[in-house]
Amino acid sequence: MVKITVGIEGMACGMCEAHINEAVRNAFQVKKVTSSHTKKQTVILIPFLGTTLGSACVLFMKNRLNQMVQRALTGFAAGVMVAAS
């Protein structure tokens, strides 16, 4: 299991948290995802194999997502790369 914490600016309420969580769950096979607008972060637990697959998804899906979700996924991919190094 790999735990990745991603800083996300722009979340203002619980609905923002829910949208980020849903976007991550739809884009990646995660064990658990939780977001906090007060902490300005999202914590993602993914299986080890998911790190490789998750990073690849960002490259293929980025042009079809809105800007907020795209930033979240790009931050997630960066977190994956840092965790893997």
XYZ file of C-alpha atoms in Angstrom:
85
model
C 0.000 0.000 0.000
C 1.262 3.462 -0.887
C -0.001 6.582 0.906
C 0.167 9.799 -1.083
C -0.736 13.219 0.261
C -1.430 15.837 -2.403
C -1.821 19.546 -1.687
C -4.841 21.004 -3.484
C -5.663 24.707 -3.597
C -9.162 25.954 -4.323
C -11.329 23.616 -2.231
C -13.811 25.709 -0.251
C -16.376 23.262 1.151
C -17.436 19.658 1.618
C -18.801 19.492 -1.934
C -15.347 20.365 -3.282
C -13.947 17.483 -1.227
C -16.606 15.131 -2.610
C -15.852 16.163 -6.221
C -12.122 15.585 -5.783
C -12.720 12.223 -4.089
C -15.093 11.131 -6.851
C -12.682 12.211 -9.591
C -9.819 10.271 -8.025
C -11.985 7.169 -7.539
C -13.193 7.336 -11.156
C -9.693 7.798 -12.560
C -7.747 5.340 -10.388
C -8.221 2.107 -8.498
C -7.696 3.376 -4.979
C -8.120 1.673 -1.645
C -9.198 4.908 0.068
C -9.301 8.639 -0.713
C -10.090 11.475 1.679
C -9.958 15.218 1.058
C -9.969 18.137 3.459
C -10.682 21.700 2.372
C -9.418 23.028 5.713
C -6.066 21.220 5.341
C -6.012 21.866 1.572
C -5.003 18.292 0.861
C -6.140 14.912 -0.396
C -4.809 11.652 1.041
C -4.865 8.645 -1.280
C -4.136 5.007 -0.440
C -3.382 2.891 -3.480
C -2.113 -0.621 -4.076
C 1.545 -0.699 -5.181
C 0.672 -1.703 -8.754
C -1.713 1.231 -8.902
C 1.158 3.726 -8.738
C 2.316 2.807 -12.221
C -1.157 2.570 -13.707
C -2.350 5.713 -11.967
C 0.455 7.838 -13.373
C -0.246 6.606 -16.890
C -3.941 7.546 -16.593
C -3.072 11.192 -15.986
C -1.297 11.403 -19.321
C -4.192 9.908 -21.271
C -7.099 11.652 -19.522
C -5.830 15.182 -18.886
C -7.406 16.770 -21.969
C -10.903 15.494 -21.093
C -11.075 16.808 -17.517
C -11.916 20.215 -16.090
C -9.062 22.335 -14.784
C -9.567 21.611 -11.061
C -9.636 17.845 -11.561
C -6.714 18.027 -13.982
C -4.621 19.862 -11.378
C -5.560 17.297 -8.734
C -4.578 14.395 -10.962
C -1.355 16.072 -12.037
C -0.486 16.622 -8.383
C -1.345 12.992 -7.722
C 0.991 11.873 -10.505
C 3.770 14.039 -9.069
C 3.191 12.491 -5.651
C 3.407 9.029 -7.172
C 6.725 9.871 -8.788
C 8.124 11.281 -5.554
C 6.948 8.238 -3.586
C 8.452 5.895 -6.147
C 11.842 7.588 -6.153
